[in-house]
Coordinates of C-alpha atoms in Angstrom, one line a residue:
Chain A
M26 CA -11.8 8.9 -14.4
P27 CA -9.5 10.6 18.8
F28 CA -7.7 9.1 21.8
L29 CA -6.3 11.5 24.5
G30 CA -8.4 14.4 23.1
S31 CA -6.0 15.9 20.5
W32 CA -3.3 14.8 18.1
R33 CA -0.6 16.8 19.8
R34 CA -1.0 14.7 23.0
V35 CA -1.1 11.5 20.9
Y36 CA 2.2 12.4 19.3
L37 CA 3.7 13.2 22.7
A38 CA 2.5 9.8 24.0
V39 CA 4.2 8.0 21.1
I40 CA 7.5 9.8 21.9
L41 CA 7.2 8.9 25.6
Y42 CA 6.5 5.3 24.5
L43 CA 9.6 5.3 22.3
C44 CA 11.7 6.5 25.3
G45 CA 10.3 3.8 27.4
F46 CA 11.0 1.2 24.8
I47 CA 14.7 2.4 24.5
A48 CA 14.9 2.1 28.3
L49 CA 13.6 -1.5 28.1
L50 CA 16.3 -2.3 25.5
A51 CA 18.9 -0.7 27.7
F52 CA 17.9 -3.1 30.5
T53 CA 21.5 -4.9 26.9
W54 CA 23.2 -4.1 30.2
G55 CA 21.0 -5.6 32.9
F56 CA 22.3 -9.1 32.7
Chain B
M179 CA 6.2 -31.2 6.0
R180 CA 3.6 -33.8 7.2
T181 CA 0.0 -34.1 5.9
L182 CA -1.4 -31.8 8.6
D183 CA 1.2 -29.2 7.7
W184 CA 0.2 -29.3 4.0
I185 CA -3.5 -29.0 5.1
V186 CA -2.7 -25.9 7.2
L187 CA -0.7 -24.3 4.5
V188 CA -3.2 -24.9 1.7
V189 CA -6.3 -24.0 3.7
S190 CA -4.7 -20.8 4.9
L191 CA -3.7 -19.8 1.4
V192 CA -7.1 -20.6 -0.1
F193 CA -9.0 -18.8 2.8
V194 CA -6.9 -15.6 2.7
I195 CA -7.1 -15.2 -1.1
G196 CA -10.8 -16.2 -1.2
Y197 CA -11.6 -13.6 1.5
G198 CA -9.7 -10.9 -0.3
L199 CA -11.5 -11.6 -3.6
W200 CA -14.8 -11.7 -1.8
R201 CA -14.2 -8.3 -0.2
S202 CA -13.4 -6.8 -3.6
R203 CA -16.2 -8.5 -5.6
R204 CA -18.0 -5.2 -6.3
T205 CA -14.9 -3.3 -7.7
R206 CA -16.3 -1.5 -10.8
T207 CA -14.5 1.9 -11.0
T208 CA -10.9 3.1 -11.2
D209 CA -11.3 4.9 -7.9
D210 CA -12.4 1.7 -6.3
Y211 CA -9.7 -0.4 -8.0
L212 CA -6.8 1.9 -7.0
L213 CA -8.0 3.6 -3.8
A214 CA -10.9 1.4 -2.5
N215 CA -13.2 4.5 -2.9
R216 CA -11.2 6.0 0.0
E217 CA -13.4 4.1 2.5
M218 CA -10.9 1.8 4.2
P219 CA -11.0 1.6 8.1
W220 CA -7.8 2.3 10.0
Y221 CA -7.3 -1.2 11.3
A222 CA -7.3 -2.7 7.8
M223 CA -4.7 -0.1 6.6
A224 CA -2.6 -0.5 9.8
L225 CA -2.1 -4.3 9.3
S226 CA -1.7 -3.8 5.5
I227 CA 1.1 -1.3 6.2
M228 CA 2.8 -3.8 8.6
A229 CA 2.4 -6.8 6.3
T230 CA 3.8 -4.9 3.3
Q231 CA 6.9 -4.0 5.3
A232 CA 7.4 -7.5 6.8
S233 CA 9.0 -9.6 4.0
A234 CA 9.6 -13.4 4.2
I235 CA 13.4 -12.9 4.5
T236 CA 12.8 -10.6 7.5
F237 CA 10.9 -13.5 9.1
I238 CA 13.5 -16.1 8.2
S239 CA 16.7 -14.1 8.6
T240 CA 16.0 -11.8 11.6
T241 CA 15.5 -14.8 14.0
G242 CA 18.8 -16.2 12.9
Q243 CA 20.5 -12.9 13.5
A244 CA 19.4 -12.8 17.1
Y245 CA 20.6 -16.4 17.5
A246 CA 24.1 -15.5 16.1
D247 CA 24.6 -12.0 17.3
G248 CA 21.8 -10.5 19.5
M249 CA 19.2 -7.9 18.8
R250 CA 21.3 -5.0 17.4
F251 CA 19.2 -5.1 14.2
L252 CA 16.3 -3.6 16.2
Q253 CA 18.0 -0.2 16.3
M254 CA 17.2 0.3 12.6
Y255 CA 13.6 0.7 13.6
L256 CA 14.0 3.3 16.4
G257 CA 13.5 6.2 14.1
L258 CA 10.2 4.7 12.8
P259 CA 7.8 6.1 15.5
L260 CA 9.2 9.6 15.0
A261 CA 8.7 9.3 11.2
M262 CA 5.1 8.2 11.7
I263 CA 4.4 11.2 13.8
L264 CA 5.9 13.6 11.1
I265 CA 4.0 11.8 8.3
S266 CA 0.8 11.9 10.2
A267 CA 1.1 15.6 10.9
T268 CA 2.1 16.6 7.4
A269 CA 1.9 14.2 4.5
V270 CA -1.4 12.6 5.4
P271 CA -3.5 15.8 5.5
I272 CA -1.7 17.2 2.4
F273 CA -2.2 14.1 0.3
H274 CA -5.9 13.8 1.5
R275 CA -6.6 17.5 0.6
A276 CA -4.9 17.1 -2.8
R277 CA -7.1 14.1 -3.6
V278 CA -4.3 12.3 -5.4
Y279 CA -3.9 8.6 -6.5
T280 CA -0.1 8.7 -6.1
A281 CA 2.3 10.7 -4.0
Y282 CA 4.0 11.8 -7.3
E283 CA 0.8 13.3 -8.6
Y284 CA 1.1 15.9 -5.8
L285 CA 4.5 16.9 -7.0
E286 CA 3.0 18.2 -10.3
Q287 CA 0.4 20.2 -8.3
R288 CA 3.2 21.7 -6.2
F289 CA 6.0 21.9 -8.9
D290 CA 5.5 20.8 -12.5
A291 CA 5.1 17.8 -14.8
K292 CA 8.8 17.2 -15.3
T293 CA 9.5 16.9 -11.5
R294 CA 6.5 14.5 -11.2
T295 CA 7.8 12.4 -14.2
L296 CA 11.4 12.3 -12.9
V297 CA 10.3 11.0 -9.5
S298 CA 7.8 8.6 -11.0
I299 CA 10.4 7.1 -13.2
V300 CA 12.9 6.8 -10.3
F301 CA 10.2 4.9 -8.4
L302 CA 9.4 2.6 -11.3
I303 CA 13.1 1.8 -11.9
Q304 CA 13.8 1.3 -8.2
R305 CA 10.7 -0.8 -7.4
G306 CA 10.7 -2.6 -10.7
L307 CA 14.3 -3.7 -10.5
G308 CA 13.7 -5.2 -7.0
A309 CA 10.3 -6.6 -7.8
G310 CA 11.4 -10.3 -7.9
V311 CA 13.5 -10.2 -4.7
A312 CA 10.6 -10.6 -2.3
L313 CA 9.7 -13.9 -4.1
Y314 CA 13.2 -15.1 -4.9
A315 CA 14.9 -14.7 -1.5
P316 CA 12.6 -17.0 0.5
A317 CA 12.5 -19.5 -2.4
I318 CA 16.3 -20.0 -2.0
V319 CA 16.0 -20.9 1.7
L320 CA 13.0 -23.2 1.1
T321 CA 15.0 -25.0 -1.6
V322 CA 17.9 -25.7 0.8
I323 CA 15.6 -26.8 3.7
F324 CA 12.9 -28.8 1.9
G325 CA 14.5 -29.4 -1.5
W326 CA 11.6 -27.7 -3.3
P327 CA 12.7 -26.4 -6.7
D328 CA 12.9 -22.6 -6.3
Y329 CA 11.0 -21.9 -9.6
I330 CA 8.0 -23.9 -8.2
T331 CA 7.9 -21.8 -5.0
T332 CA 8.2 -18.5 -6.8
A333 CA 5.7 -19.5 -9.5
I334 CA 3.1 -20.6 -6.9
M335 CA 3.4 -17.5 -4.8
G336 CA 3.7 -15.2 -7.8
V337 CA 0.7 -16.6 -9.7
L338 CA -1.5 -16.4 -6.6
V339 CA -0.5 -12.7 -6.1
V340 CA -1.1 -11.9 -9.8
V341 CA -4.6 -13.4 -9.7
Y342 CA -5.9 -11.6 -6.6
T343 CA -4.2 -8.2 -7.2
T344 CA -5.4 -8.2 -10.9
L345 CA -9.0 -9.2 -10.1
G346 CA -9.5 -7.3 -6.9
G347 CA -7.2 -4.3 -6.9
I348 CA -6.2 -2.5 -3.7
R349 CA -9.3 -3.7 -1.8
A350 CA -8.2 -7.4 -2.3
V351 CA -4.6 -6.5 -1.5
T352 CA -5.5 -4.7 1.7
W353 CA -7.9 -7.4 3.0
T354 CA -5.5 -10.2 2.1
D355 CA -2.7 -8.2 3.8
F356 CA -4.9 -8.0 6.9
Q357 CA -5.4 -11.8 7.1
Q358 CA -1.7 -12.4 6.1
M359 CA -0.5 -10.2 9.0
L360 CA -2.6 -12.2 11.4
I361 CA -1.2 -15.5 10.1
M362 CA 2.4 -14.1 10.5
L363 CA 1.6 -13.1 14.1
A364 CA 0.1 -16.6 14.8
G365 CA 3.1 -18.4 13.2
L366 CA 5.5 -16.2 15.2
L367 CA 3.8 -16.8 18.5
A368 CA 3.5 -20.5 17.8
A369 CA 7.3 -20.7 17.2
L370 CA 8.1 -18.7 20.3
A371 CA 5.8 -20.7 22.5
S372 CA 7.2 -24.0 21.1
A373 CA 10.8 -22.9 21.8
I374 CA 9.9 -22.0 25.4
W375 CA 7.7 -25.1 25.9
M376 CA 10.5 -27.5 24.7
L377 CA 13.1 -26.2 27.2
P378 CA 14.0 -28.8 30.0
A379 CA 11.5 -29.0 32.9
D380 CA 13.9 -27.4 35.3
V381 CA 14.6 -24.3 33.2
T382 CA 12.0 -21.6 33.8
F383 CA 11.1 -18.8 31.3
L384 CA 13.0 -16.3 33.5
D385 CA 16.0 -18.7 33.6
A386 CA 15.9 -18.8 29.8
V387 CA 15.7 -15.0 29.5
R388 CA 18.6 -14.6 31.9
T389 CA 20.8 -17.2 30.0
A390 CA 20.1 -15.4 26.7
G391 CA 21.0 -12.1 28.4
I392 CA 24.3 -13.4 29.8
A393 CA 25.1 -14.8 26.3
G394 CA 24.6 -11.3 24.8
R395 CA 21.6 -12.5 22.7
L396 CA 19.4 -9.8 24.1
N397 CA 21.9 -7.0 23.5
A398 CA 20.0 -4.4 21.5
L399 CA 21.8 -1.1 22.0
V400 CA 25.2 0.0 20.8
T401 CA 26.0 3.5 22.0
T402 CA 29.3 3.9 20.1
F403 CA 28.9 6.2 17.1
D404 CA 30.5 4.8 13.9
V405 CA 29.3 6.1 10.6
R406 CA 30.3 2.8 8.9
D407 CA 28.1 0.7 11.2
Q408 CA 24.4 0.9 10.6
Y409 CA 23.5 -0.9 13.8
N410 CA 24.0 1.7 16.5
L411 CA 21.7 4.0 18.4
F412 CA 22.6 7.1 16.4
S413 CA 22.3 5.6 12.9
G414 CA 19.0 4.0 14.1
L415 CA 17.5 7.2 15.4
I416 CA 18.7 9.5 12.7
G417 CA 19.3 7.3 9.6
G418 CA 16.3 5.1 10.6
L419 CA 14.1 8.2 10.9
F420 CA 15.1 9.3 7.4
L421 CA 14.7 5.8 5.9
A422 CA 11.2 5.5 7.5
L423 CA 10.2 9.0 6.3
A424 CA 11.2 8.1 2.7
Y425 CA 9.6 4.6 2.8
F426 CA 6.3 5.5 4.5
G427 CA 6.1 9.1 3.2
C428 CA 7.3 8.9 -0.5
D429 CA 7.2 5.3 -1.6
Q430 CA 3.9 4.6 -3.4
S431 CA 4.0 1.0 -2.2
Q432 CA 3.3 2.3 1.3
V433 CA 1.6 5.7 0.6
Q434 CA -1.1 3.9 -1.4
R435 CA -2.1 1.9 1.8
Y436 CA -3.1 5.0 3.7
L437 CA -4.5 7.0 0.7
T438 CA -7.4 4.5 0.8
G439 CA -8.4 5.8 4.3
R440 CA -11.9 7.0 4.8
S441 CA -10.6 10.2 6.5
V442 CA -7.5 11.9 7.7
T443 CA -8.1 10.4 11.2
H444 CA -8.3 6.9 9.9
S445 CA -5.1 7.3 7.9
R446 CA -3.3 8.8 10.9
L447 CA -4.4 6.0 13.2
S448 CA -3.1 3.4 10.7
L449 CA 0.3 5.0 10.8
L450 CA 0.4 5.6 14.6
F451 CA -0.7 2.0 15.2
N452 CA 2.5 1.0 13.4
A453 CA 4.5 3.6 15.4
V454 CA 3.5 1.7 18.5
A455 CA 3.3 -1.9 17.2
K456 CA 6.3 -2.2 14.8
L457 CA 9.0 -2.2 17.5
P458 CA 7.3 -4.9 19.7
M459 CA 6.7 -6.9 16.5
Q460 CA 10.4 -6.8 15.5
F461 CA 11.4 -7.4 19.2
L462 CA 9.2 -10.5 19.2
I463 CA 10.9 -11.9 16.0
L464 CA 14.3 -11.3 17.5
F465 CA 13.3 -12.6 20.9
T466 CA 12.2 -15.9 19.2
G467 CA 15.7 -16.2 17.8
A468 CA 17.1 -15.7 21.3
M469 CA 14.9 -18.4 22.7
V470 CA 15.9 -20.8 19.9
F471 CA 19.5 -20.0 21.0
V472 CA 18.6 -21.1 24.6
F473 CA 16.8 -24.2 23.3
Y474 CA 20.0 -25.2 21.5
I475 CA 22.0 -24.9 24.8
Y476 CA 20.2 -28.1 26.0
V477 CA 19.8 -29.9 22.6
Q478 CA 22.9 -30.0 20.4
P479 CA 22.6 -28.0 17.2
P480 CA 24.5 -28.8 14.0
M481 CA 27.9 -27.1 13.8
I482 CA 26.6 -25.3 10.6
F483 CA 22.9 -24.8 9.9
H484 CA 23.3 -24.8 6.0
P485 CA 23.1 -28.5 5.1
G486 CA 25.2 -28.0 1.9
E487 CA 27.9 -26.1 3.7
M488 CA 27.9 -28.7 6.5
A489 CA 28.4 -31.5 3.9
K490 CA 31.4 -29.5 2.5
V491 CA 33.0 -29.3 6.0
E492 CA 32.6 -33.0 6.5
Q493 CA 34.9 -33.6 3.4
R494 CA 37.8 -31.6 5.0
A495 CA 40.8 -33.3 6.6
D496 CA 40.3 -31.5 9.9
A497 CA 36.6 -32.2 10.1
P498 CA 36.9 -34.8 13.0
Q499 CA 39.0 -32.4 15.1
L500 CA 36.6 -29.5 14.5
Q501 CA 33.6 -31.7 15.4
Q502 CA 35.3 -32.9 18.6
R503 CA 36.2 -29.3 19.7
Y504 CA 32.6 -28.3 18.9
D505 CA 31.1 -31.2 20.9
R506 CA 33.3 -30.5 23.9
A507 CA 32.5 -26.8 23.9
W508 CA 28.8 -27.4 23.6
Q509 CA 28.9 -29.9 26.5
A510 CA 30.9 -27.4 28.6
R511 CA 28.4 -24.6 27.8
R512 CA 25.5 -26.9 28.7
D513 CA 27.1 -27.8 32.1
A514 CA 27.8 -24.2 32.9
A515 CA 24.4 -22.8 31.9
G516 CA 22.6 -21.2 34.9
R517 CA 25.5 -22.2 37.2
D518 CA 28.8 -20.6 36.2
E519 CA 28.7 -17.4 34.2
A520 CA 32.4 -17.2 33.5
A521 CA 32.6 -20.9 32.2
F522 CA 29.5 -20.3 30.1
T523 CA 31.0 -17.3 28.4
T524 CA 34.3 -19.1 27.8
A525 CA 32.5 -22.1 26.2
Q526 CA 30.3 -19.8 24.1
A527 CA 33.5 -18.1 22.8
E528 CA 34.9 -21.5 21.9
I529 CA 31.7 -22.5 20.0
D530 CA 31.8 -19.2 18.1
T531 CA 35.5 -19.8 17.2
V532 CA 34.9 -23.3 16.0
R533 CA 31.9 -22.3 13.9
K534 CA 34.0 -19.5 12.4
A535 CA 36.9 -21.9 11.6
S536 CA 34.4 -24.2 9.9
G537 CA 33.1 -21.4 7.7
A538 CA 29.7 -20.9 9.3
T539 CA 29.7 -17.2 8.8
N540 CA 26.7 -17.1 6.6
D541 CA 24.1 -19.6 7.8
T542 CA 21.8 -17.2 9.7
N543 CA 19.1 -17.6 7.1
F544 CA 18.9 -21.3 7.9
I545 CA 18.9 -21.4 11.7
F546 CA 15.2 -20.7 12.3
L547 CA 13.9 -23.0 9.6
T548 CA 16.2 -25.8 10.7
F549 CA 14.8 -25.5 14.3
V550 CA 11.2 -25.4 12.9
T551 CA 11.4 -28.4 10.6
T552 CA 13.4 -30.5 13.1
Y553 CA 11.6 -30.0 16.4
L554 CA 8.2 -28.4 15.9
P555 CA 5.0 -30.5 16.0
A556 CA 2.8 -31.3 12.9
G557 CA 0.5 -28.4 12.1
V558 CA 2.8 -25.7 13.7
V559 CA 5.3 -26.3 10.8
G560 CA 2.5 -25.7 8.3
L561 CA 1.4 -22.6 10.1
I562 CA 5.0 -21.2 10.0
M563 CA 5.3 -22.0 6.3
A564 CA 1.9 -20.3 5.8
A565 CA 3.4 -17.2 7.6
I566 CA 6.5 -17.2 5.4
F567 CA 4.3 -17.4 2.2
A568 CA 2.0 -14.7 3.7
A569 CA 5.0 -12.4 4.3
A570 CA 6.4 -12.8 0.8
M571 CA 3.0 -12.4 -0.9
S572 CA 1.9 -9.4 1.1
T573 CA 5.1 -7.6 0.1
I574 CA 5.0 -8.5 -3.6
S575 CA 1.3 -7.6 -3.9
A576 CA 1.9 -4.1 -2.6
E577 CA 4.8 -3.7 -5.1
V578 CA 2.8 -4.9 -8.1
N579 CA -0.3 -2.9 -7.1
S580 CA 1.7 0.4 -6.6
L581 CA 3.8 -0.2 -9.8
A582 CA 0.6 -0.5 -11.8
T583 CA -0.9 2.6 -10.2
V584 CA 2.1 4.8 -11.0
T585 CA 2.3 3.4 -14.5
V586 CA -1.4 4.2 -15.2
I587 CA -1.7 7.5 -13.3
D588 CA 1.7 9.1 -13.7
V589 CA 2.8 7.8 -17.1
Y590 CA -0.1 6.4 -19.2
K591 CA -2.8 8.8 -18.3
R592 CA -0.5 11.8 -17.9
H593 CA 1.5 11.4 -21.1
F594 CA -0.3 9.0 -23.5
R595 CA -4.1 8.9 -23.0
G596 CA -5.4 11.8 -20.9
N597 CA -9.1 11.8 -21.7
A598 CA -10.4 8.2 -21.9
T599 CA -13.4 6.8 -20.0
D600 CA -13.2 5.5 -16.4
H601 CA -13.9 2.0 -17.8
H602 CA -10.8 2.3 -20.0
Y603 CA -8.5 3.3 -17.0
L604 CA -10.0 0.4 -14.9
W605 CA -9.0 -2.1 -17.5
A606 CA -5.6 -0.4 -18.1
S607 CA -5.0 -0.7 -14.4
R608 CA -5.9 -4.4 -14.5
L609 CA -3.6 -5.0 -17.5
F610 CA -0.6 -3.2 -16.0
T611 CA -1.1 -5.1 -12.7
A612 CA -1.0 -8.4 -14.6
M613 CA 2.0 -7.2 -16.6
W614 CA 4.0 -6.1 -13.5
G615 CA 3.0 -9.3 -11.6
T616 CA 4.1 -11.5 -14.5
Y617 CA 7.4 -9.5 -14.8
A618 CA 8.0 -10.0 -11.0
V619 CA 7.6 -13.8 -11.3
F620 CA 10.0 -13.9 -14.3
A621 CA 12.5 -11.6 -12.5
A622 CA 12.4 -14.0 -9.5
G623 CA 12.9 -17.0 -11.8
F624 CA 16.1 -15.4 -13.1
G625 CA 17.2 -14.6 -9.5
R626 CA 19.5 -17.5 -9.2
S627 CA 21.5 -16.7 -12.3
L628 CA 21.5 -12.9 -11.5
G629 CA 22.3 -13.4 -7.8
S630 CA 25.0 -10.7 -7.2
L631 CA 23.4 -8.4 -9.8
V632 CA 20.1 -8.5 -7.8
E633 CA 22.0 -7.4 -4.7
A634 CA 23.8 -4.6 -6.6
V635 CA 20.4 -3.4 -8.0
N636 CA 19.0 -3.3 -4.5
M637 CA 22.0 -1.3 -3.3
V638 CA 21.5 1.2 -6.2
G639 CA 17.9 1.4 -5.2
S640 CA 18.9 2.7 -1.8
F641 CA 20.7 5.6 -3.5
F642 CA 17.4 7.1 -4.6
Y643 CA 15.5 7.2 -1.3
G644 CA 17.2 10.3 0.1
S645 CA 16.6 12.4 -3.0
L646 CA 13.0 11.3 -3.1
L647 CA 12.5 12.4 0.5
G648 CA 14.3 15.7 -0.2
A649 CA 11.9 16.5 -3.0
F650 CA 8.9 16.0 -0.7
I651 CA 10.5 18.1 2.1
L652 CA 10.9 20.9 -0.4
A653 CA 7.3 20.5 -1.6
F654 CA 5.9 20.5 2.0
Y655 CA 8.1 23.0 3.8
A656 CA 9.9 25.3 1.3
P657 CA 7.2 27.5 -0.4
R658 CA 9.7 29.7 -2.2
V659 CA 11.4 26.8 -4.0
G660 CA 10.0 26.6 -7.5
A661 CA 9.8 23.8 -10.1
H662 CA 13.1 24.3 -11.9
A663 CA 15.0 24.6 -8.6
A664 CA 13.4 21.5 -7.2
F665 CA 14.1 19.5 -10.4
L666 CA 17.8 20.4 -10.4
A667 CA 18.0 19.9 -6.6
I668 CA 16.8 16.3 -7.0
L669 CA 19.6 15.6 -9.5
A670 CA 22.2 17.4 -7.2
G671 CA 21.1 15.2 -4.3
E672 CA 21.5 12.0 -6.4
A673 CA 24.9 13.2 -7.5
A674 CA 25.9 13.8 -3.8
V675 CA 24.8 10.3 -2.8
V676 CA 26.8 8.6 -5.7
T677 CA 29.8 10.8 -4.8
V678 CA 29.7 9.7 -1.2
H679 CA 29.3 6.1 -2.2
L680 CA 32.4 6.2 -4.4
T681 CA 34.6 8.2 -2.0
W682 CA 33.6 7.5 1.6
K683 CA 32.7 4.2 3.4
V684 CA 29.3 5.0 5.0
A685 CA 26.6 2.7 6.3
F686 CA 23.7 2.7 3.8
L687 CA 21.3 4.2 6.3
W688 CA 23.2 7.5 6.1
Y689 CA 22.7 7.7 2.3
N690 CA 19.1 8.7 3.1
V691 CA 20.2 11.5 5.3
I692 CA 22.9 12.7 2.9
G693 CA 20.5 12.6 -0.1
A694 CA 17.7 14.4 1.6
V695 CA 19.9 17.1 3.1
A696 CA 21.7 17.7 -0.2
V697 CA 18.4 18.1 -2.1
V698 CA 17.0 20.6 0.5
A699 CA 20.2 22.6 0.6
A700 CA 20.5 22.7 -3.2
G701 CA 16.8 23.6 -3.5
L702 CA 17.1 26.5 -1.1
L703 CA 20.3 27.8 -2.8
L704 CA 18.9 27.4 -6.3
S705 CA 15.6 29.2 -5.3
V706 CA 17.7 32.4 -5.0
V707 CA 18.6 32.3 -8.7
L708 CA 15.5 30.4 -9.9
P709 CA 12.6 32.0 -8.0
R710 CA 9.2 30.3 -8.0
N711 CA 6.7 31.3 -10.7
P712 CA 3.6 32.0 -8.6
S713 CA 1.2 31.1 -11.5
A714 CA 2.9 27.7 -12.2
S715 CA 1.4 25.7 -9.3
Q716 CA -1.1 26.1 -6.6
A717 CA -0.5 23.4 -4.0
T718 CA 1.6 24.2 -0.9

C-alpha cells in the first residue's frame, strides 16, 4: 500500500418523513 | 424441514456465496480487498448496511416480542433517521476527504497515534468479545426447534463466512449482504402473507389489524419518561439517536460499508436509504408478530412455546388445572374476537395470567419459529430458514471483515510493519480475516458453556460506545481540543459510564448519551489547560 435538488431539502424531507411515521405509530391509540 | 425446504435453503446459500465470490474474482490489491477500490454503488452499500444491522436474533426474537407485548421495541429506532442525516452531513465527507481505510485512522490525522491506538483497541476488544454471539444466538433457537446440534449450525454458517470473506474481501461481503438482505425481505413477506392468508375466511385483513390493535399488539409509543425504561419515545429519540450515531458513525463494522462508496453522494444515499427504509423494515417484522398473534386467536397455540419448558410444566401437580384455565380463556377470547371488546380484553388478561403462572415469561424467541414450522407450507419454511441463515452470516461477515481491517491498518501496519509491499498487506489482510473468522466460530462453539459470561461481555461492550462517539464529536466539532485533552477525555468518559452503571439504574441506551456528553465536556475543559499543538495534526 441528487433528489430534490440539494441535500438540505433531502434532510428536511427525511425529518418530515420521521414525523409522519411517528404520527402513524400514534394512530397505539386509534383502536 | 421437508425436502423442498432443504432444496430452497441449500440453493439460496450456494447462489448467494457463489455470486459474492464471482463479483470479487478480480480482487488483487489491498485497496480492492478492504475498500473495493472505492467504487461501490449506493444501492449495494445501502442493503449491506441494512443486512449488517439485522441479525438472526432480531428476526427470530422481534416477531415474538410483538406477539407477547406489542411494538414498543420500534421506539429504539426512532433516532436512527436523525443520526443518518448528521453522519451524511459530517462524517461521510470528512472520511472521504481523509482517504482513510478505518474511522480510527482519521483520529491520528486529527489527534495523534495514541488516541487512534486506544480507540482501535477498544473496538477490537468490544467487537472481538462479541464476535461469536451472532452465530451462537440463532443456533440455540434452531437446536430447540429442530433438534439440530448447535455446534453443527454454528460451524456451517461460520465456515461459509470465513471462506467468502477471506477469498473475496469487502466486495464479496457487500454483494453477499445485498443478496442476503433480499432473501431476508422475501422470507419476511412470505411469513406475513402466510399468517394473513391462513386466517379464517370471514376475518378480513382490516378485521385482523383491528383485533391486534384492540389487544394492544400494535402499541408502539410510550410517552411516559422513565430513565430506567429503554422503550419510550424519549429514550428512543435521544438515546436511540446517540446509539445510531455511535454505531453508524464510529463502528468500523458499519463505517467500512460506506467507505467503499464511489463518491460522497453514493455514500450519503446509502445511509439516507436506511434512514427511510429501516423503520418500515422493523415495523414489518413486528407487524408479522402481531399477525401471528391474530392467527393464534383462531388456532389454539401451546401454553408455552419453548418445548422443553412446556414439558417441565406438564410434570407439575397443577398442570391439568393450568391447562383447563388456559383452554377456557382461549375459547372465550376466540368467541369474543371481533364481537365483544370488553370480553376479549378480559379473556386476554386471563391468558396472560395463566402463561405467567406456568413460567412462560421467556419464550418469545420460540414463538415465530413454532408458527413457521407448524403451519407454513413446504418451501416457505426453507425460505425463512434461508433468511435466518442470511441474517446471521451478513452480521458476522461484517464483524470479521472490519476486525481484520482494523488489525491490519491500525495495529499491524501502524506499529509493526509500516513499509511492506501492497502484496504483503493483501495477504496479511487475508490471514487476519481467516484468523478472526476462525476465532468467531470457536467463540460461538463455547457460547453454551459461557452463556451468562457472553451476555456480560455484551453489556460491557455497550459501555464503550458513548466514549467512542464523544471522541469523534471532539474530532469533528472542537478544533481547539488537542491530542492529550482528547485522550484523557475518552478515559474520563469511560469512567463516567462505569460510575453511572455502578451507582444508578439507567437503561443502557442512556449510557451512550452519558459517555458522549462526558467526553465532550471533559475534552473542552481539558483543552483550557492542555491547548492544542497546531503542528501536531492537520485534519479538522
